[in-house]
XYZ file of N, CA and C in Angstrom:
471
model
N -34.212 31.350 -42.683
C -33.342 30.549 -41.668
C -34.266 30.034 -40.901
N -34.381 28.912 -39.890
C -35.485 28.577 -39.024
C -33.881 28.335 -37.473
N -35.617 28.209 -36.587
C -34.953 28.599 -35.229
C -35.583 27.782 -34.584
N -35.157 26.142 -33.498
C -35.278 25.713 -32.239
C -35.275 25.785 -31.567
N -36.874 26.188 -31.012
C -37.248 26.078 -29.766
C -37.474 25.167 -28.637
N -36.686 24.817 -27.372
C -37.619 24.015 -27.093
C -37.527 24.687 -24.947
N -39.327 24.001 -25.193
C -38.635 24.947 -24.036
C -39.661 23.331 -22.544
N -39.185 23.267 -21.597
C -39.298 22.703 -20.837
C -39.845 22.830 -19.444
N -40.679 22.258 -18.920
C -41.171 22.455 -17.231
C -40.663 22.967 -16.198
N -40.520 23.403 -15.390
C -39.469 23.048 -14.595
C -38.992 21.667 -14.342
N -40.395 21.278 -13.634
C -40.400 19.367 -12.407
C -39.512 18.589 -14.518
N -39.175 19.072 -16.282
C -38.705 18.223 -16.137
C -37.892 18.066 -16.772
N -37.226 19.546 -16.641
C -35.697 20.649 -16.465
C -34.678 19.795 -15.382
N -35.858 19.987 -13.303
C -35.464 19.189 -12.877
C -34.653 17.649 -12.829
N -36.478 17.051 -13.632
C -35.524 15.948 -13.604
C -33.972 15.211 -14.504
N -34.464 16.035 -15.280
C -33.194 15.817 -16.860
C -31.885 16.315 -16.056
N -32.192 16.609 -15.316
C -30.622 17.006 -14.440
C -30.683 16.412 -12.857
N -30.959 15.489 -12.640
C -31.722 14.905 -11.708
C -30.509 12.654 -12.187
N -31.265 12.679 -13.253
C -30.865 11.732 -13.328
C -29.607 11.811 -13.826
N -28.890 13.308 -15.211
C -27.883 13.329 -15.716
C -27.016 12.953 -14.166
N -27.155 13.913 -12.955
C -25.827 13.918 -12.042
C -26.132 11.676 -11.477
N -27.028 11.500 -11.823
C -27.028 10.249 -11.192
C -26.542 9.520 -11.483
N -26.049 9.419 -13.350
C -25.039 8.265 -14.701
C -24.199 9.022 -14.053
N -23.709 10.570 -13.437
C -21.763 10.967 -13.225
C -21.437 10.467 -12.332
N -22.352 10.381 -11.030
C -21.849 9.477 -9.526
C -22.055 7.741 -10.493
N -22.842 7.355 -10.763
C -22.100 5.712 -10.599
C -20.882 5.571 -11.555
N -20.884 6.299 -12.824
C -19.547 6.511 -13.318
C -18.899 6.446 -12.779
N -18.340 7.814 -11.799
C -17.092 8.520 -11.144
C -16.883 7.250 -10.213
N -18.594 6.662 -9.305
C -17.876 5.272 -8.638
C -17.544 4.536 -9.808
N -17.963 3.806 -10.046
C -17.384 2.175 -11.135
C -15.764 2.826 -11.417
N -15.469 3.838 -11.965
C -14.779 4.620 -11.742
C -13.006 4.267 -10.929
N -13.960 4.503 -10.119
C -12.740 5.751 -8.573
C -13.181 3.043 -8.280
N -13.291 2.629 -8.082
C -13.444 2.085 -7.484
C -13.105 0.333 -8.077
N -12.071 0.671 -9.622
C -11.639 -0.227 -10.260
C -10.174 0.993 -10.445
N -10.320 1.326 -10.217
C -8.345 2.020 -9.431
C -8.280 1.549 -8.665
N -9.293 1.304 -7.054
C -8.535 0.982 -6.251
C -7.804 -1.166 -6.544
N -9.141 -1.303 -7.016
C -9.024 -2.943 -6.786
C -7.185 -2.685 -7.268
N -7.497 -2.320 -8.901
C -6.491 -2.843 -9.151
C -5.202 -1.996 -8.300
N -5.323 -1.344 -8.090
C -3.952 -0.366 -7.511
C -3.267 -1.573 -6.345
N -4.245 -2.212 -5.234
C -4.271 -3.149 -4.007
C -3.771 -5.157 -4.878
N -2.807 -5.012 -5.557
C -2.774 -6.031 -6.604
C -1.811 -6.613 -5.146
N -0.894 -6.949 -4.579
C -0.417 -7.095 -3.163
C -0.750 -7.561 -2.093
N -2.094 -6.998 -2.484
C -3.362 -6.868 -0.573
C -3.560 -8.023 -0.032
N -3.521 -9.042 -1.348
C -4.307 -10.389 -0.702
C -3.054 -11.271 -0.528
N -1.823 -11.500 0.687
C -1.057 -11.224 0.896
C -1.268 -12.488 2.594
N -1.622 -13.682 2.683
C -1.478 -13.860 3.530
C -1.068 -14.974 4.127
N -0.349 -14.021 5.592
C 0.519 -14.321 6.195
C 0.323 -14.744 7.299
N -0.499 -15.196 8.076
C 0.079 -15.944 9.355
C 0.736 -16.442 10.045
N 1.973 -16.910 9.281
C 2.651 -18.509 10.437
C 4.776 -17.200 9.585
N 5.137 -17.928 10.499
C 6.586 -17.275 9.882
C 6.595 -17.752 8.872
N 6.333 -19.323 8.613
C 6.847 -20.185 7.540
C 6.371 -19.687 6.603
N 5.224 -19.147 6.994
C 4.242 -17.857 5.086
C 5.622 -16.656 4.735
N 5.709 -15.616 6.230
C 6.511 -14.887 6.653
C 8.000 -14.948 5.767
N 8.310 -16.366 5.667
C 10.100 -16.465 5.055
C 9.797 -17.029 3.737
N 8.334 -17.689 3.244
C 8.264 -18.066 2.478
C 8.371 -17.459 1.265
N 7.413 -16.032 1.873
C 7.076 -14.600 1.107
C 7.884 -14.006 0.299
N 9.076 -13.488 1.400
C 10.787 -13.211 1.694
C 11.899 -13.977 0.224
N 11.560 -14.766 0.800
C 12.047 -16.142 0.090
C 11.774 -15.587 -1.693
N 9.941 -15.894 -2.399
C 9.976 -15.400 -3.314
C 10.817 -13.821 -3.968
N 10.252 -12.939 -3.368
C 10.695 -11.802 -3.394
C 12.560 -12.207 -3.626
N 12.617 -12.768 -3.924
C 14.648 -13.299 -3.613
C 15.744 -13.146 -3.089
N 15.342 -12.694 -1.626
C 15.605 -12.215 0.029
C 16.340 -13.821 0.633
N 16.744 -13.229 0.926
C 17.624 -14.209 1.567
C 18.196 -14.088 3.481
N 17.730 -14.367 4.416
C 17.429 -13.820 5.177
C 18.061 -14.750 6.170
N 18.245 -14.016 7.748
C 18.823 -14.643 8.916
C 17.655 -15.442 9.458
N 17.183 -16.785 10.131
C 15.487 -17.107 10.274
C 15.132 -16.494 11.600
N 15.500 -16.123 12.502
C 14.685 -15.439 13.137
C 14.405 -13.990 13.076
N 13.492 -13.455 13.495
C 12.923 -12.073 12.945
C 12.663 -11.641 14.132
N 12.723 -9.975 14.564
C 12.068 -9.846 15.631
C 10.682 -9.613 15.405
N 9.471 -9.150 16.634
C 8.155 -8.941 16.267
C 8.008 -7.125 17.149
N 6.975 -6.961 16.878
C 6.645 -5.534 17.729
C 5.657 -5.186 16.341
N 4.556 -4.984 17.552
C 3.537 -4.096 17.738
C 3.219 -2.411 17.694
N 3.170 -2.880 16.764
C 2.823 -0.717 16.139
C 1.844 -0.415 15.729
N 1.765 1.156 16.129
C 0.409 1.934 16.126
C 0.637 2.694 15.068
N -0.088 2.333 14.046
C -0.730 3.111 12.939
C -0.482 4.640 13.064
N -0.701 5.503 12.905
C -0.833 7.321 12.895
C -1.691 7.616 12.817
N -3.071 8.393 13.633
C -4.372 9.002 12.320
C -3.928 10.088 11.866
N -3.069 10.896 12.523
C -2.439 11.841 10.913
C -1.686 11.177 10.793
N -1.247 11.450 9.517
C 0.222 10.821 8.864
C 0.373 12.424 8.030
N 2.086 12.084 9.154
C 3.595 13.892 9.076
C 3.676 13.698 8.092
N 4.958 15.020 6.965
C 5.371 13.936 6.531
C 6.552 12.369 5.783
N 7.028 12.639 7.278
C 7.612 11.322 6.921
C 6.512 10.193 7.043
N 5.665 10.163 7.407
C 4.585 8.761 6.606
C 3.835 8.880 5.144
N 3.465 10.391 4.933
C 3.066 10.257 4.246
C 4.585 10.311 2.674
N 4.924 10.228 2.989
C 6.535 9.572 1.821
C 6.937 8.135 2.518
N 6.534 8.061 3.065
C 6.484 6.098 3.167
C 5.684 5.693 2.950
N 4.115 6.302 2.598
C 3.149 5.732 1.833
C 3.542 5.417 0.827
N 3.768 6.780 -0.046
C 4.161 6.975 -1.096
C 4.910 5.553 -1.861
N 5.061 5.076 -0.756
C 7.007 4.047 -1.287
C 5.532 2.601 -1.308
N 4.644 2.824 -0.067
C 4.028 1.482 -0.356
C 3.114 1.598 -0.909
N 2.470 2.913 -2.124
C 1.180 2.690 -3.177
C 2.105 2.388 -4.341
N 3.765 2.125 -3.897
C 3.901 1.786 -5.661
C 4.040 0.323 -5.200
N 3.950 -0.025 -4.329
C 4.204 -1.678 -4.803
C 2.844 -2.484 -4.730
N 1.841 -0.959 -4.923
C 0.017 -2.035 -4.302
C -0.373 -1.989 -3.368
N 0.178 -0.922 -2.031
C 0.029 -1.241 -0.759
C -1.000 0.475 -1.237
N -2.031 0.446 0.564
C -1.615 1.600 0.524
C -2.221 1.348 2.636
N -1.748 2.356 3.595
C -1.906 2.907 4.931
C -2.687 3.559 4.630
N -3.078 3.996 4.816
C -4.777 5.159 4.775
C -5.591 4.917 4.933
N -6.133 3.067 5.240
C -7.297 2.949 5.850
C -7.300 1.904 6.658
N -5.454 2.674 6.859
C -5.099 1.435 8.742
C -5.124 2.203 9.554
N -4.686 3.745 9.770
C -4.619 5.273 10.108
C -5.659 4.984 11.397
N -4.623 5.028 12.368
C -5.191 4.683 13.618
C -5.303 3.572 14.536
N -4.695 2.109 13.280
C -4.431 1.055 13.891
C -3.971 0.509 13.977
N -3.691 -0.508 15.223
C -1.766 -1.004 15.615
C -2.363 -2.500 14.397
N -0.752 -2.664 14.291
C -1.125 -3.154 13.570
C 0.206 -3.946 13.990
N 1.120 -5.176 13.072
C 2.474 -6.297 14.059
C 3.680 -5.860 12.664
N 4.483 -5.546 12.573
C 5.379 -5.661 11.761
C 6.644 -6.740 12.154
N 6.983 -7.207 11.263
C 8.552 -8.427 11.393
C 8.719 -7.891 9.943
N 10.016 -8.467 11.084
C 11.380 -7.440 10.879
C 13.331 -8.683 10.515
N 13.072 -9.372 9.445
C 14.186 -9.945 8.976
C 15.062 -9.418 8.881
N 16.062 -9.696 8.386
C 17.887 -8.747 8.778
C 18.044 -10.206 7.087
N 18.381 -9.036 6.203
C 18.410 -10.069 5.110
C 19.612 -9.854 4.432
N 20.355 -11.396 3.757
C 22.404 -11.014 4.089
C 22.125 -11.065 2.652
N 21.142 -10.653 1.644
C 22.162 -11.150 -0.114
C 21.906 -9.919 -0.223
N 22.290 -8.513 0.775
C 21.660 -7.363 -0.731
C 22.874 -6.422 -1.701
N 22.751 -6.777 -2.457
C 24.333 -6.163 -3.509
C 24.632 -5.402 -2.530
N 26.275 -5.062 -2.892
C 27.134 -3.926 -2.785
C 26.680 -3.371 -1.091
N 26.698 -4.410 -0.105
C 26.570 -3.452 1.371
C 27.972 -5.215 1.525
N 28.742 -3.889 2.352
C 29.224 -4.618 2.668
C 28.872 -5.233 4.598
N 27.899 -4.261 5.592
C 27.730 -4.229 6.137
C 26.442 -4.843 6.434
N 26.273 -6.164 5.558
C 24.946 -7.153 5.742
C 24.022 -7.014 6.764
N 24.621 -6.230 8.220
C 23.909 -6.452 9.342
C 22.438 -5.833 9.809
N 23.308 -4.177 8.638
C 22.288 -2.965 8.912
C 21.333 -2.744 7.911
N 20.780 -4.373 6.972
C 19.682 -4.293 6.191
C 18.479 -5.117 6.982
N 17.881 -5.037 6.139
C 16.672 -5.472 7.569
C 15.290 -5.234 5.803
N 14.464 -6.480 6.478
C 12.570 -6.115 5.520
C 11.877 -6.366 6.502
N 11.034 -5.636 6.123
C 10.037 -4.920 7.318
C 8.130 -5.921 6.914
N 8.106 -6.070 7.860
C 7.336 -7.107 6.897
C 6.108 -6.382 7.702
N 4.407 -5.792 7.432
C 3.894 -5.105 7.818
C 2.375 -5.652 7.560
N 1.678 -6.375 8.421
C 0.979 -7.104 9.171
C -0.316 -6.755 10.170
N -1.673 -6.628 8.956
C -3.217 -6.244 10.171
C -4.191 -7.311 10.326
N -4.682 -8.928 10.971
C -5.391 -9.302 11.175
C -5.020 -10.177 9.849
N -3.752 -10.310 9.847
C -2.517 -11.938 9.342
C -2.889 -11.665 7.662
N -3.201 -10.517 7.448
C -2.754 -9.771 6.060
C -1.448 -8.969 6.057
N -1.139 -9.076 4.670
C 0.667 -7.827 3.988
C -0.206 -6.683 4.075
N 0.151 -5.574 4.666
C -0.982 -3.835 3.710
C 0.918 -3.674 4.078
N 1.843 -4.171 3.529
C 3.022 -3.287 4.050
C 3.844 -3.610 3.585
N 5.281 -2.918 3.380
C 6.477 -3.058 4.145
C 7.826 -2.844 2.893
N 8.965 -2.420 3.742
C 9.339 -1.970 2.965
C 11.535 -2.954 3.242
N 11.930 -2.538 2.449
C 13.946 -2.912 3.200
C 14.973 -1.904 2.606
N 15.082 -2.202 3.854
C 15.955 -0.082 4.301
C 17.575 -1.165 5.520
N 17.732 -0.281 5.339
C 19.555 -0.108 5.990
C 19.211 0.908 6.739
N 20.015 0.380 8.028
C 19.496 1.219 9.189
C 21.296 1.843 9.259
N 22.205 2.693 9.044
C 23.462 2.456 8.886
C 23.719 4.146 8.929
N 24.234 4.916 9.337
C 24.195 5.690 9.387
C 24.486 6.468 8.480
N 26.110 6.003 7.217
C 26.567 6.423 6.355
C 25.514 6.417 4.743
N 25.123 5.539 4.824
C 24.659 5.114 3.959
C 22.989 4.376 3.758
N 22.413 4.758 4.907
C 21.531 4.064 4.391
C 20.034 4.622 3.524
N 19.576 3.759 3.922
C 18.109 3.468 2.291
C 16.924 3.201 2.867
N 15.573 3.868 2.236
C 14.812 3.060 2.294
C 13.923 2.258 0.848
N 13.252 1.217 0.456
C 13.295 0.603 -0.840
C 11.738 -0.025 -0.742
N 11.433 -0.417 -1.561
C 9.693 -1.729 -1.859
C 10.916 -2.830 -1.515
N 9.756 -3.737 -1.109
C 10.317 -4.974 -0.662
C 10.946 -5.550 -1.710
N 10.178 -5.879 -3.218
C 10.115 -6.203 -4.095
C 11.901 -6.033 -4.266
N 12.788 -7.215 -4.366
C 14.303 -7.335 -5.050
C 14.882 -6.141 -5.901
N 15.509 -5.508 -6.489
C 16.043 -5.065 -7.349
C 16.654 -5.257 -8.243
N 17.005 -5.540 -9.534
C 17.723 -5.904 -10.545
C 18.512 -5.616 -10.557
């Protein structure tokens, strides 16, 4: 039986560990950047004007009253349970509000008129969250006390 012995000087061993660590860091950075860019599919939507916002909602299959409410909102610096769950809805549609913590954004609200299965359509709204004229999130919700809901922006068939 033959035995193979490998003797390394401390400097050589440290160099190998350093190279291996560098390779691991590069692989992790590459994969995390690739995953983040593929998750943000919808985040490149520019919504500078009301016409662009209306065109976007129409492209998702929504019909709505042409007037909209506009308000400035600050995204909290720290997310509580409600905001964490809301951000999960955003992540499911390719958005993420985490990078916008603490920032002031504009929320445009449109009254949806073609939501199937609801008689009282006066309480169904689409919210578009915009920062620097870029869509960063949104939802469709019902403010009804008896059967309220919140879902992603895309119309569910």
